[in-house]
Coordinates of C-alpha atoms in Angstrom, one line a residue:
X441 CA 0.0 0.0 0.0
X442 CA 1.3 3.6 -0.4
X443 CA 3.0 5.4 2.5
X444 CA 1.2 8.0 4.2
X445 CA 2.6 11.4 3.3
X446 CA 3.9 12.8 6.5
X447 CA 5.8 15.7 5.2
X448 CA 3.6 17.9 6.6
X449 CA 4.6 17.1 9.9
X450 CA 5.7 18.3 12.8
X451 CA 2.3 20.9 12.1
X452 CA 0.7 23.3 14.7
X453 CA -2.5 23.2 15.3
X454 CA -4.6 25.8 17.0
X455 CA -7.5 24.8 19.2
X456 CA -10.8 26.8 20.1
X457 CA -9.7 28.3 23.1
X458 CA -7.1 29.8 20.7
X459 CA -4.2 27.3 22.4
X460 CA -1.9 25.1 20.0
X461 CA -0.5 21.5 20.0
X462 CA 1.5 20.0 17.8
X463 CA 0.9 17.0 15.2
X464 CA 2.9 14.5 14.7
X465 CA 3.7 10.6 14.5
X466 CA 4.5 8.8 16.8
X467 CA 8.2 7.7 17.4
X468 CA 9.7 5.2 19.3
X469 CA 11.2 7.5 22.0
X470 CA 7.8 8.5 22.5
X471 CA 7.0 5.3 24.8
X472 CA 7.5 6.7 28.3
X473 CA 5.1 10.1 27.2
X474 CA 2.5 7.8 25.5
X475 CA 2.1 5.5 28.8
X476 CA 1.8 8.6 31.1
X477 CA -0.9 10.2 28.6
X478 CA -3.0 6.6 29.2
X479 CA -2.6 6.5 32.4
X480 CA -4.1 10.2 32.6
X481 CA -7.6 9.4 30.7
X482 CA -9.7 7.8 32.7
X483 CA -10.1 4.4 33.7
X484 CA -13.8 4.2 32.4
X485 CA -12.9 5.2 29.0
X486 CA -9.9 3.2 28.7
X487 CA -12.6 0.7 29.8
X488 CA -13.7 0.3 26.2
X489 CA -10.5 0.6 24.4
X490 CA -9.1 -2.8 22.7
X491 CA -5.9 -3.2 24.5
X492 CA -4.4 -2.5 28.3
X493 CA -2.8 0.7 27.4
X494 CA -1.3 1.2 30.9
X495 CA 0.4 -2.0 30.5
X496 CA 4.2 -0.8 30.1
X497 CA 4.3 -4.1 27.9
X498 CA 1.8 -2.9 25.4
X499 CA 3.2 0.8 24.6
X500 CA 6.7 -1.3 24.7
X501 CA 5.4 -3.2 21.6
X502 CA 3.5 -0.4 20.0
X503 CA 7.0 1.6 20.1
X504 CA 9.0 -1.3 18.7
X505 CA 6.7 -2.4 16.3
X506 CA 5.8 1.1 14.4
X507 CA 4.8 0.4 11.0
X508 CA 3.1 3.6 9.7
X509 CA 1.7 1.5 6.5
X510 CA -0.3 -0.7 9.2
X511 CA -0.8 1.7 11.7
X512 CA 0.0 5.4 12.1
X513 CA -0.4 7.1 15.1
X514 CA -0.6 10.7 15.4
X515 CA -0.1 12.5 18.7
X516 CA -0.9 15.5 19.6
X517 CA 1.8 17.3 21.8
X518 CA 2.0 20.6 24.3
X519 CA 4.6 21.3 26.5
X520 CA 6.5 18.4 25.8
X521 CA 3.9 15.6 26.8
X522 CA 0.9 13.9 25.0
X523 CA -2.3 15.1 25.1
X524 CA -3.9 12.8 22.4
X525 CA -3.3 9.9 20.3
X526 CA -4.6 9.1 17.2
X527 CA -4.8 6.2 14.7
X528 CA -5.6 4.9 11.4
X529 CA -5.2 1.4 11.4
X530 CA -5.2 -0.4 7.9
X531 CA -6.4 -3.5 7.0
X532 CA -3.6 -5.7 5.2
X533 CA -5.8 -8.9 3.8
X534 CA -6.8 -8.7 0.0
X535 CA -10.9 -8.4 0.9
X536 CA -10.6 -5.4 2.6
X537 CA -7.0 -3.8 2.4
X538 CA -9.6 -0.7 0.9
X539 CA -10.9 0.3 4.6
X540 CA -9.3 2.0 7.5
X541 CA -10.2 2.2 10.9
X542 CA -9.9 5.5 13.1
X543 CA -9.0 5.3 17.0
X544 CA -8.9 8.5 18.6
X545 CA -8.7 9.1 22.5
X546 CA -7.9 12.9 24.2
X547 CA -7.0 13.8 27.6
X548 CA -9.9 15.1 29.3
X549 CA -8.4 18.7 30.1
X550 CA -8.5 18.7 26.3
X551 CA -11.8 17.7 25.0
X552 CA -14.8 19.7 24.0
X553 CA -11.4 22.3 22.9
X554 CA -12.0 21.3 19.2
X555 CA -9.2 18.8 19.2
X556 CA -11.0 15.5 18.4
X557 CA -12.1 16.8 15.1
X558 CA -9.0 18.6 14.0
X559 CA -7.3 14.8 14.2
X560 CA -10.0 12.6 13.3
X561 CA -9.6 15.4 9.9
X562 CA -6.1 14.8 9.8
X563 CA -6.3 11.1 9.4
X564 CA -9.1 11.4 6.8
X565 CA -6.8 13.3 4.7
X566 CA -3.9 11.1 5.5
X567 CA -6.7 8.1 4.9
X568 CA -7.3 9.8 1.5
X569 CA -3.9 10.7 -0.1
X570 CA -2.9 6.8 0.6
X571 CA -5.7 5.5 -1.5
X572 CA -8.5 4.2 0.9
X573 CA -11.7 4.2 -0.1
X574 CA -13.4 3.8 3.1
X575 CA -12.5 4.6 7.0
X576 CA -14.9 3.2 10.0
X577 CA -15.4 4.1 13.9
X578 CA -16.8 2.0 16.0
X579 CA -18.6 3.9 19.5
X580 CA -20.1 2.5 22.1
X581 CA -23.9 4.4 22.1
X582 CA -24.8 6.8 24.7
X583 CA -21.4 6.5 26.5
X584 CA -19.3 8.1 23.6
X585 CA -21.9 10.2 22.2
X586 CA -19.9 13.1 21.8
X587 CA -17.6 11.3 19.3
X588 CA -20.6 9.9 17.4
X589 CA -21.6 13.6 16.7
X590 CA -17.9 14.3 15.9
X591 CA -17.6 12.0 13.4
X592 CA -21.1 12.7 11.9
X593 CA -20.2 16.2 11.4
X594 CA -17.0 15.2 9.7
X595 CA -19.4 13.2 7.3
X596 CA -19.3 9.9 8.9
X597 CA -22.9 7.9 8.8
X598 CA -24.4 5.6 11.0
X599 CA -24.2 1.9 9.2
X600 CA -24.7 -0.5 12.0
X601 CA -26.4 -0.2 15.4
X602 CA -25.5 -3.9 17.3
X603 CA -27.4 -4.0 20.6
X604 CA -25.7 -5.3 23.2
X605 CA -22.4 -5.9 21.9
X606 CA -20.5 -4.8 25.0
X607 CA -20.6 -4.2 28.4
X608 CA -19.5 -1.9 30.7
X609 CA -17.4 -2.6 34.0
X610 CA -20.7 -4.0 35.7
X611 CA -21.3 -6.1 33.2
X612 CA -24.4 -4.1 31.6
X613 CA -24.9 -4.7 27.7
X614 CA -24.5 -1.5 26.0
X615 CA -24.8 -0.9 22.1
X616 CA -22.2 -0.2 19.7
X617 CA -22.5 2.2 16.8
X618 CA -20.8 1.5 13.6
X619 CA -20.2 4.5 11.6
X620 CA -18.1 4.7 8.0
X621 CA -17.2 7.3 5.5
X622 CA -16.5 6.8 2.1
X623 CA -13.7 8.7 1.3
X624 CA -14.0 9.7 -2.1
X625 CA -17.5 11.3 -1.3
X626 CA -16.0 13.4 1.4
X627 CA -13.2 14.3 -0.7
X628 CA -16.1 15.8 -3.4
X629 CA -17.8 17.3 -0.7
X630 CA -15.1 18.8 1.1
X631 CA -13.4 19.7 -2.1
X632 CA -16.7 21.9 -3.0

């Protein structure tokens, strides 16, 4: 697949408040920073996330194993530490090396400042330019709300509702959203 085109990075970003971060990809020395910024969000939203990311072990392997073609993650940076990580993970089989999938988490001190959209845009564009056709999120309903109406203003849509398809920490069922974006429509539209 084509290599995501990263030149444009390190890029500064400003947020609504009018403060700035920085973009950029992950590196390898970035372990220790990107393990601290986990451990900061909180435990009920790392809850739903599909790995331990406090385990030292995990970020170890994440760090060793960068492969931007498979996964590139893009964390935003102020002051020197991480305040969100964000990534487009790419299929590799035949069937569906065509779809992306988009992972974003933020710090709480840094949410509802704008931030969430102005990465989940940067990976669409990165999405784009490497030839996918089509990126998804998946949300759990009600509890990530926020990032459902995110991603819908981005130009995301709703395909799949599955009841029940998780649980919480007690062990109640809770819905998950599927939502998807076909890239060359957003390009049209976004390009208009």
């Amino acid at each position: 697949p084509p290599v995501p085109r990263l030149s444009a990075y390190p890029k500064q970003v400003n947020l609504r408040d009018g403060s700035t971060v920085t973009l950029r990809p992950m590196e390898q020395t970035d372990k220790d920073e990107l393990l601290q910024f986990f451990l900061k969000v909180p435990e009920d939203d790392r809850y739903y996330l599909k790995e331990d990311v406090t385990s030292p072990k995990v970020i170890e392997r994440w760090s060793k194993e960068l492969d931007y073609n498979r996964a590139l993650p893009l964390l935003a940076v102020s002051d020197g530490r991480v305040v969100a990580d964000a990534t487009l993970v790419r299929h590799r089989s035949g069937a569906r090396r065509h779809i992306g999938e988009v992972r974003i988490v933020v710090e709480p001190g840094y949410r509802n400042r704008g931030l969430g959209t102005l990465l989940l845009n940067e990976l669409v564009l990165i999405a784009y330019h490497t030839g996918l056709e089509r990126l998804t999120i998946e949300a759990v309903a009600e509890r990530e709300e926020s990032a459902i109406q995110t991603a819908e203003r981005v130009g995301f849509v709703r395909l799949a509702l599955l009841p029940q398809h998780c649980k919480d920490s007690a062990g109640k069922p809770q819905d998950l959203v599927i939502l998807e974006l076909p890239l060359n429509k957003w390009y049209e539209w976004w390009q208009f």
